[in-house]
PDB file of C-alpha atoms in Angstrom:
ATOM      1  CA  UNK A   1       0.045   0.048   0.038  1.00  0.00           C
ATOM      2  CA  UNK A   2       1.261   3.434  -0.968  1.00  0.00           C
ATOM      3  CA  UNK A   3       1.308   5.657   2.155  1.00  0.00           C
ATOM      4  CA  UNK A   4       0.638   9.354   1.661  1.00  0.00           C
ATOM      5  CA  UNK A   5       2.014  11.853   4.151  1.00  0.00           C
ATOM      6  CA  UNK A   6       1.018  15.397   4.179  1.00  0.00           C
ATOM      7  CA  UNK A   7       2.709  18.295   5.927  1.00  0.00           C
ATOM      8  CA  UNK A   8       2.244  20.305   7.855  1.00  0.00           C
ATOM      9  CA  UNK A   9      -0.779  19.002   9.712  1.00  0.00           C
ATOM     10  CA  UNK A  10      -1.975  22.593  10.316  1.00  0.00           C
ATOM     11  CA  UNK A  11      -0.855  25.670   8.373  1.00  0.00           C
ATOM     12  CA  UNK A  12      -1.722  29.216   9.805  1.00  0.00           C
ATOM     13  CA  UNK A  13      -1.780  31.724   7.068  1.00  0.00           C
ATOM     14  CA  UNK A  14      -3.165  35.324   6.776  1.00  0.00           C
ATOM     15  CA  UNK A  15      -5.626  36.251   4.043  1.00  0.00           C
ATOM     16  CA  UNK A  16      -3.810  37.451   1.001  1.00  0.00           C
ATOM     17  CA  UNK A  17      -0.718  35.379   1.759  1.00  0.00           C
ATOM     18  CA  UNK A  18       0.706  32.345  -0.057  1.00  0.00           C
ATOM     19  CA  UNK A  19       0.149  28.768   1.238  1.00  0.00           C
ATOM     20  CA  UNK A  20       2.293  25.893   0.334  1.00  0.00           C
ATOM     21  CA  UNK A  21       1.168  22.405   1.250  1.00  0.00           C
ATOM     22  CA  UNK A  22       3.197  19.206   0.829  1.00  0.00           C
ATOM     23  CA  UNK A  23       2.323  15.632   0.063  1.00  0.00           C
ATOM     24  CA  UNK A  24       4.821  12.782   0.003  1.00  0.00           C
ATOM     25  CA  UNK A  25       4.293   9.257  -1.388  1.00  0.00           C
ATOM     26  CA  UNK A  26       6.038   6.270   0.064  1.00  0.00           C
ATOM     27  CA  UNK A  27       7.021   5.132  -3.420  1.00  0.00           C
ATOM     28  CA  UNK A  28       6.968   6.729  -6.826  1.00  0.00           C
ATOM     29  CA  UNK A  29       3.634   7.513  -8.203  1.00  0.00           C
ATOM     30  CA  UNK A  30       4.674   9.448 -11.241  1.00  0.00           C
ATOM     31  CA  UNK A  31       2.033  12.248 -11.656  1.00  0.00           C
ATOM     32  CA  UNK A  32      -0.817  10.207 -10.428  1.00  0.00           C
ATOM     33  CA  UNK A  33      -1.945  12.621  -7.737  1.00  0.00           C
ATOM     34  CA  UNK A  34      -5.096  14.370  -6.943  1.00  0.00           C
ATOM     35  CA  UNK A  35      -5.834  17.204  -4.515  1.00  0.00           C
ATOM     36  CA  UNK A  36      -9.164  17.910  -2.774  1.00  0.00           C
ATOM     37  CA  UNK A  37     -10.510  20.610  -0.581  1.00  0.00           C
ATOM     38  CA  UNK A  38     -12.896  19.827   2.267  1.00  0.00           C
ATOM     39  CA  UNK A  39     -14.860  22.359   4.315  1.00  0.00           C
ATOM     40  CA  UNK A  40     -16.686  21.514   7.581  1.00  0.00           C
ATOM     41  CA  UNK A  41     -19.768  19.513   7.047  1.00  0.00           C
ATOM     42  CA  UNK A  42     -19.175  19.187   3.294  1.00  0.00           C
ATOM     43  CA  UNK A  43     -17.814  16.426   0.995  1.00  0.00           C
ATOM     44  CA  UNK A  44     -14.346  16.887  -0.501  1.00  0.00           C
ATOM     45  CA  UNK A  45     -14.219  18.900  -3.664  1.00  0.00           C
ATOM     46  CA  UNK A  46     -11.886  18.034  -6.539  1.00  0.00           C
ATOM     47  CA  UNK A  47      -9.234  20.626  -7.167  1.00  0.00           C
ATOM     48  CA  UNK A  48      -6.376  19.240  -9.165  1.00  0.00           C
ATOM     49  CA  UNK A  49      -5.717  16.068 -10.952  1.00  0.00           C
ATOM     50  CA  UNK A  50      -2.627  14.654 -12.676  1.00  0.00           C
ATOM     51  CA  UNK A  51      -0.570  16.520 -10.056  1.00  0.00           C
ATOM     52  CA  UNK A  52      -0.932  19.853 -11.878  1.00  0.00           C
ATOM     53  CA  UNK A  53      -4.265  20.061 -13.821  1.00  0.00           C
ATOM     54  CA  UNK A  54      -6.829  22.221 -12.272  1.00  0.00           C
ATOM     55  CA  UNK A  55     -10.288  20.781 -12.378  1.00  0.00           C
ATOM     56  CA  UNK A  56     -13.226  22.556 -14.167  1.00  0.00           C
ATOM     57  CA  UNK A  57     -14.048  25.863 -12.261  1.00  0.00           C
ATOM     58  CA  UNK A  58     -11.054  25.863  -9.884  1.00  0.00           C
ATOM     59  CA  UNK A  59      -9.556  29.365  -9.544  1.00  0.00           C
ATOM     60  CA  UNK A  60      -6.068  29.995 -11.064  1.00  0.00           C
ATOM     61  CA  UNK A  61      -4.804  30.738  -7.536  1.00  0.00           C
ATOM     62  CA  UNK A  62      -4.667  27.007  -6.950  1.00  0.00           C
ATOM     63  CA  UNK A  63      -1.706  25.219  -8.542  1.00  0.00           C
ATOM     64  CA  UNK A  64      -0.147  21.872  -8.121  1.00  0.00           C
ATOM     65  CA  UNK A  65       3.268  20.574  -8.919  1.00  0.00           C
ATOM     66  CA  UNK A  66       5.695  17.632  -8.397  1.00  0.00           C
ATOM     67  CA  UNK A  67       6.150  14.091  -9.541  1.00  0.00           C
ATOM     68  CA  UNK A  68       7.498  10.899  -8.210  1.00  0.00           C
ATOM     69  CA  UNK A  69       7.257  11.120  -4.420  1.00  0.00           C
ATOM     70  CA  UNK A  70       7.111  14.885  -3.662  1.00  0.00           C
ATOM     71  CA  UNK A  71       4.044  17.048  -4.528  1.00  0.00           C
ATOM     72  CA  UNK A  72       3.049  20.548  -3.595  1.00  0.00           C
ATOM     73  CA  UNK A  73      -0.268  22.389  -3.617  1.00  0.00           C
ATOM     74  CA  UNK A  74       0.155  26.123  -3.688  1.00  0.00           C
ATOM     75  CA  UNK A  75      -2.501  28.641  -3.019  1.00  0.00           C
ATOM     76  CA  UNK A  76      -1.083  31.961  -4.307  1.00  0.00           C
ATOM     77  CA  UNK A  77      -3.192  34.422  -2.321  1.00  0.00           C
ATOM     78  CA  UNK A  78      -5.502  33.008   0.248  1.00  0.00           C
ATOM     79  CA  UNK A  79      -9.138  34.042   0.119  1.00  0.00           C
ATOM     80  CA  UNK A  80     -11.534  33.628   3.136  1.00  0.00           C
ATOM     81  CA  UNK A  81     -13.235  30.742   1.323  1.00  0.00           C
ATOM     82  CA  UNK A  82      -9.899  28.809   1.040  1.00  0.00           C
ATOM     83  CA  UNK A  83      -9.712  28.118   4.663  1.00  0.00           C
ATOM     84  CA  UNK A  84     -10.316  24.330   4.803  1.00  0.00           C
ATOM     85  CA  UNK A  85      -8.649  20.890   4.965  1.00  0.00           C
ATOM     86  CA  UNK A  86      -6.731  19.632   1.911  1.00  0.00           C
ATOM     87  CA  UNK A  87      -6.241  16.027   0.958  1.00  0.00           C
ATOM     88  CA  UNK A  88      -3.925  14.408  -1.617  1.00  0.00           C
ATOM     89  CA  UNK A  89      -4.775  11.059  -3.155  1.00  0.00           C
ATOM     90  CA  UNK A  90      -2.744   8.720  -5.297  1.00  0.00           C
ATOM     91  CA  UNK A  91      -4.049   6.467  -8.095  1.00  0.00           C
ATOM     92  CA  UNK A  92      -0.728   4.858  -9.409  1.00  0.00           C
ATOM     93  CA  UNK A  93      -0.492   1.782  -7.170  1.00  0.00           C
ATOM     94  CA  UNK A  94      -3.920   0.294  -6.208  1.00  0.00           C
ATOM     95  CA  UNK A  95      -5.948  -1.169  -4.790  1.00  0.00           C
ATOM     96  CA  UNK A  96      -6.127   0.377  -2.431  1.00  0.00           C
ATOM     97  CA  UNK A  97      -6.469   4.070  -3.575  1.00  0.00           C
ATOM     98  CA  UNK A  98      -4.994   5.952  -0.701  1.00  0.00           C
ATOM     99  CA  UNK A  99      -5.266   9.500   0.733  1.00  0.00           C
ATOM    100  CA  UNK A 100      -3.090  11.618   2.851  1.00  0.00           C
ATOM    101  CA  UNK A 101      -4.019  12.540   6.364  1.00  0.00           C
ATOM    102  CA  UNK A 102      -4.922  16.107   5.409  1.00  0.00           C
ATOM    103  CA  UNK A 103      -3.616  19.640   6.076  1.00  0.00           C
ATOM    104  CA  UNK A 104      -5.817  22.127   7.783  1.00  0.00           C
ATOM    105  CA  UNK A 105      -5.320  25.705   6.543  1.00  0.00           C
ATOM    106  CA  UNK A 106      -6.436  28.048   9.205  1.00  0.00           C
ATOM    107  CA  UNK A 107      -6.561  31.796   9.488  1.00  0.00           C
ATOM    108  CA  UNK A 108      -3.502  33.328  11.288  1.00  0.00           C
TER     109      UNK A 108
ATOM    110  CA  UNK B   1     -24.585  17.508 -14.438  1.00  0.00           C
ATOM    111  CA  UNK B   2     -24.096  14.273 -12.673  1.00  0.00           C
ATOM    112  CA  UNK B   3     -25.091  14.161  -9.020  1.00  0.00           C
ATOM    113  CA  UNK B   4     -24.931  11.345  -6.473  1.00  0.00           C
ATOM    114  CA  UNK B   5     -26.801  10.847  -3.292  1.00  0.00           C
ATOM    115  CA  UNK B   6     -26.435   8.319  -0.524  1.00  0.00           C
ATOM    116  CA  UNK B   7     -29.301   6.743   1.405  1.00  0.00           C
ATOM    117  CA  UNK B   8     -29.657   4.073   4.068  1.00  0.00           C
ATOM    118  CA  UNK B   9     -30.100   3.676   7.871  1.00  0.00           C
ATOM    119  CA  UNK B  10     -28.055   5.913  10.163  1.00  0.00           C
ATOM    120  CA  UNK B  11     -27.827   3.399  12.911  1.00  0.00           C
ATOM    121  CA  UNK B  12     -26.590  -0.268  12.690  1.00  0.00           C
ATOM    122  CA  UNK B  13     -26.172  -2.746  15.561  1.00  0.00           C
ATOM    123  CA  UNK B  14     -22.663  -4.398  16.147  1.00  0.00           C
ATOM    124  CA  UNK B  15     -22.245  -7.611  14.078  1.00  0.00           C
ATOM    125  CA  UNK B  16     -25.043  -6.735  11.830  1.00  0.00           C
ATOM    126  CA  UNK B  17     -24.706  -5.464   8.202  1.00  0.00           C
ATOM    127  CA  UNK B  18     -24.496  -1.883   6.996  1.00  0.00           C
ATOM    128  CA  UNK B  19     -26.364  -1.458   3.770  1.00  0.00           C
ATOM    129  CA  UNK B  20     -26.242   1.778   1.777  1.00  0.00           C
ATOM    130  CA  UNK B  21     -27.392   2.933  -1.602  1.00  0.00           C
ATOM    131  CA  UNK B  22     -26.112   5.663  -3.904  1.00  0.00           C
ATOM    132  CA  UNK B  23     -28.515   7.088  -6.483  1.00  0.00           C
ATOM    133  CA  UNK B  24     -27.017   8.602  -9.602  1.00  0.00           C
ATOM    134  CA  UNK B  25     -28.860  11.452 -11.475  1.00  0.00           C
ATOM    135  CA  UNK B  26     -27.964  13.477 -14.499  1.00  0.00           C
ATOM    136  CA  UNK B  27     -25.951  10.570 -15.899  1.00  0.00           C
ATOM    137  CA  UNK B  28     -25.930   6.792 -16.298  1.00  0.00           C
ATOM    138  CA  UNK B  29     -23.982   4.193 -14.245  1.00  0.00           C
ATOM    139  CA  UNK B  30     -23.607   2.325 -17.443  1.00  0.00           C
ATOM    140  CA  UNK B  31     -20.585   4.195 -18.587  1.00  0.00           C
ATOM    141  CA  UNK B  32     -17.148   2.599 -19.174  1.00  0.00           C
ATOM    142  CA  UNK B  33     -15.381   5.731 -18.170  1.00  0.00           C
ATOM    143  CA  UNK B  34     -16.005   5.561 -14.472  1.00  0.00           C
ATOM    144  CA  UNK B  35     -16.111   3.400 -11.432  1.00  0.00           C
ATOM    145  CA  UNK B  36     -18.933   3.963  -9.014  1.00  0.00           C
ATOM    146  CA  UNK B  37     -17.144   4.262  -5.573  1.00  0.00           C
ATOM    147  CA  UNK B  38     -17.437   4.452  -1.869  1.00  0.00           C
ATOM    148  CA  UNK B  39     -15.245   6.327   0.513  1.00  0.00           C
ATOM    149  CA  UNK B  40     -15.632   6.795   4.218  1.00  0.00           C
ATOM    150  CA  UNK B  41     -14.367   9.179   6.783  1.00  0.00           C
ATOM    151  CA  UNK B  42     -14.281   8.322  10.442  1.00  0.00           C
ATOM    152  CA  UNK B  43     -15.163  11.193  12.794  1.00  0.00           C
ATOM    153  CA  UNK B  44     -12.453  13.640  12.777  1.00  0.00           C
ATOM    154  CA  UNK B  45     -10.253  11.471  10.735  1.00  0.00           C
ATOM    155  CA  UNK B  46      -9.078  11.273   7.149  1.00  0.00           C
ATOM    156  CA  UNK B  47     -10.533   9.566   4.070  1.00  0.00           C
ATOM    157  CA  UNK B  48     -10.473   5.781   3.367  1.00  0.00           C
ATOM    158  CA  UNK B  49     -11.339   4.283  -0.031  1.00  0.00           C
ATOM    159  CA  UNK B  50     -13.713   1.299   0.419  1.00  0.00           C
ATOM    160  CA  UNK B  51     -14.339  -0.001  -2.931  1.00  0.00           C
ATOM    161  CA  UNK B  52     -15.906   0.427  -6.365  1.00  0.00           C
ATOM    162  CA  UNK B  53     -18.161  -1.269  -8.817  1.00  0.00           C
ATOM    163  CA  UNK B  54     -17.819  -0.999 -12.637  1.00  0.00           C
ATOM    164  CA  UNK B  55     -20.467  -0.539 -15.287  1.00  0.00           C
ATOM    165  CA  UNK B  56     -20.193  -4.286 -16.056  1.00  0.00           C
ATOM    166  CA  UNK B  57     -20.665  -5.333 -12.465  1.00  0.00           C
ATOM    167  CA  UNK B  58     -17.031  -5.997 -11.695  1.00  0.00           C
ATOM    168  CA  UNK B  59     -15.766  -4.729  -8.380  1.00  0.00           C
ATOM    169  CA  UNK B  60     -12.664  -3.963  -6.409  1.00  0.00           C
ATOM    170  CA  UNK B  61     -12.394  -3.520  -2.755  1.00  0.00           C
ATOM    171  CA  UNK B  62      -9.911  -2.250  -0.137  1.00  0.00           C
ATOM    172  CA  UNK B  63      -8.004  -5.386   1.048  1.00  0.00           C
ATOM    173  CA  UNK B  64      -8.653  -4.212   4.613  1.00  0.00           C
ATOM    174  CA  UNK B  65     -12.269  -4.752   4.147  1.00  0.00           C
ATOM    175  CA  UNK B  66     -12.459  -7.357   1.495  1.00  0.00           C
ATOM    176  CA  UNK B  67     -13.891 -10.211   3.519  1.00  0.00           C
ATOM    177  CA  UNK B  68     -16.785  -8.064   4.741  1.00  0.00           C
ATOM    178  CA  UNK B  69     -17.509  -5.884   1.881  1.00  0.00           C
ATOM    179  CA  UNK B  70     -19.852  -6.251  -1.177  1.00  0.00           C
ATOM    180  CA  UNK B  71     -20.509  -3.521  -3.778  1.00  0.00           C
ATOM    181  CA  UNK B  72     -23.039  -3.975  -6.538  1.00  0.00           C
ATOM    182  CA  UNK B  73     -24.619  -2.220  -9.399  1.00  0.00           C
ATOM    183  CA  UNK B  74     -28.382  -1.715 -10.118  1.00  0.00           C
ATOM    184  CA  UNK B  75     -28.472  -0.478 -13.662  1.00  0.00           C
ATOM    185  CA  UNK B  76     -32.165  -0.228 -14.165  1.00  0.00           C
ATOM    186  CA  UNK B  77     -32.512   2.035 -11.172  1.00  0.00           C
ATOM    187  CA  UNK B  78     -29.271   3.886 -11.811  1.00  0.00           C
ATOM    188  CA  UNK B  79     -27.896   2.984  -8.388  1.00  0.00           C
ATOM    189  CA  UNK B  80     -25.110   1.195  -6.725  1.00  0.00           C
ATOM    190  CA  UNK B  81     -24.852  -0.213  -3.272  1.00  0.00           C
ATOM    191  CA  UNK B  82     -22.546  -1.152  -0.440  1.00  0.00           C
ATOM    192  CA  UNK B  83     -22.919  -3.968   2.116  1.00  0.00           C
ATOM    193  CA  UNK B  84     -20.456  -4.173   5.013  1.00  0.00           C
ATOM    194  CA  UNK B  85     -21.028  -7.152   7.240  1.00  0.00           C
ATOM    195  CA  UNK B  86     -20.055  -7.837  10.893  1.00  0.00           C
ATOM    196  CA  UNK B  87     -19.745  -4.191  11.681  1.00  0.00           C
ATOM    197  CA  UNK B  88     -18.047  -2.806  14.889  1.00  0.00           C
ATOM    198  CA  UNK B  89     -17.733   0.584  16.360  1.00  0.00           C
ATOM    199  CA  UNK B  90     -14.632   1.071  14.121  1.00  0.00           C
ATOM    200  CA  UNK B  91     -16.983   1.161  11.099  1.00  0.00           C
ATOM    201  CA  UNK B  92     -18.663   4.363  12.430  1.00  0.00           C
ATOM    202  CA  UNK B  93     -18.060   6.894   9.800  1.00  0.00           C
ATOM    203  CA  UNK B  94     -19.444   9.234   7.266  1.00  0.00           C
ATOM    204  CA  UNK B  95     -19.853   7.159   4.020  1.00  0.00           C
ATOM    205  CA  UNK B  96     -19.601   8.986   0.709  1.00  0.00           C
ATOM    206  CA  UNK B  97     -20.444   7.689  -2.701  1.00  0.00           C
ATOM    207  CA  UNK B  98     -18.649   9.203  -5.601  1.00  0.00           C
ATOM    208  CA  UNK B  99     -17.885   8.775  -9.278  1.00  0.00           C
ATOM    209  CA  UNK B 100     -14.230   7.728 -10.031  1.00  0.00           C
ATOM    210  CA  UNK B 101     -12.698   8.553 -13.417  1.00  0.00           C
ATOM    211  CA  UNK B 102     -10.869   5.257 -14.202  1.00  0.00           C
ATOM    212  CA  UNK B 103      -8.052   7.088 -16.239  1.00  0.00           C
ATOM    213  CA  UNK B 104      -7.648  10.384 -14.595  1.00  0.00           C
ATOM    214  CA  UNK B 105      -7.914   9.047 -11.067  1.00  0.00           C
ATOM    215  CA  UNK B 106     -10.320  11.599  -9.506  1.00  0.00           C
ATOM    216  CA  UNK B 107     -13.402  11.476  -7.525  1.00  0.00           C
ATOM    217  CA  UNK B 108     -16.124  13.725  -8.677  1.00  0.00           C
ATOM    218  CA  UNK B 109     -18.871  14.385  -7.806  1.00  0.00           C
ATOM    219  CA  UNK B 110     -19.239  13.313  -4.299  1.00  0.00           C
ATOM    220  CA  UNK B 111     -22.530  12.827  -2.327  1.00  0.00           C
ATOM    221  CA  UNK B 112     -23.136  14.744   0.875  1.00  0.00           C
ATOM    222  CA  UNK B 113     -22.312  11.791   2.850  1.00  0.00           C
ATOM    223  CA  UNK B 114     -24.381   9.728   5.292  1.00  0.00           C
ATOM    224  CA  UNK B 115     -23.304   9.156   8.932  1.00  0.00           C
ATOM    225  CA  UNK B 116     -23.501   5.571   9.759  1.00  0.00           C
ATOM    226  CA  UNK B 117     -23.219   4.779  13.467  1.00  0.00           C
ATOM    227  CA  UNK B 118     -22.592   1.355  14.877  1.00  0.00           C
ATOM    228  CA  UNK B 119     -24.152   1.057  18.299  1.00  0.00           C
ATOM    229  CA  UNK B 120     -26.414  -1.122  20.243  1.00  0.00           C
TER     230      UNK B 120
END
């Protein structure tokens, strides 16, 4: 099973600042990585697939990068609606499909 | 646009079977591009992929649940279902159904989720 490790667990950022979230895979997964955003009481929302391709309707301030075992989600200028938990998910070696433990982006 | 919605009992007794259904609207489960999937999230915890069923009825399950899990497709009603047997308190979670793109690897859309509590 591919273990996905996200860091930090909590990220405190001021509105308008840049947020950088990390996701590490226990083995190489190429670019087979997806990012989701989850707000309290809601289902996850698809943000990025293929490590760097924004899903339909996702603002350009969200960008993804990386390949192999190291991946990054960057939010260039945090808006109030961006404070949430972010999960990564790999789809290279499965079953099982696996998710990271999440990074909570909170207001500083 | 495609939407999915979970339904089923919110309370299950220990050792019994949890049975949930996901209804798909705005699209057909009879599509070879997608797998119809279940994911769960334990209270305050992360996400765990449970399993999927394909348009042709084939399925795949998380090895951690394999012996207890059944996922099936109901094409005429555009639904798919989950049955998890011999449940314990550890199976208490929000259960989501979602469409999974078999090539691009993403889950979208997701249902709103249903809280299934295992308790006597």
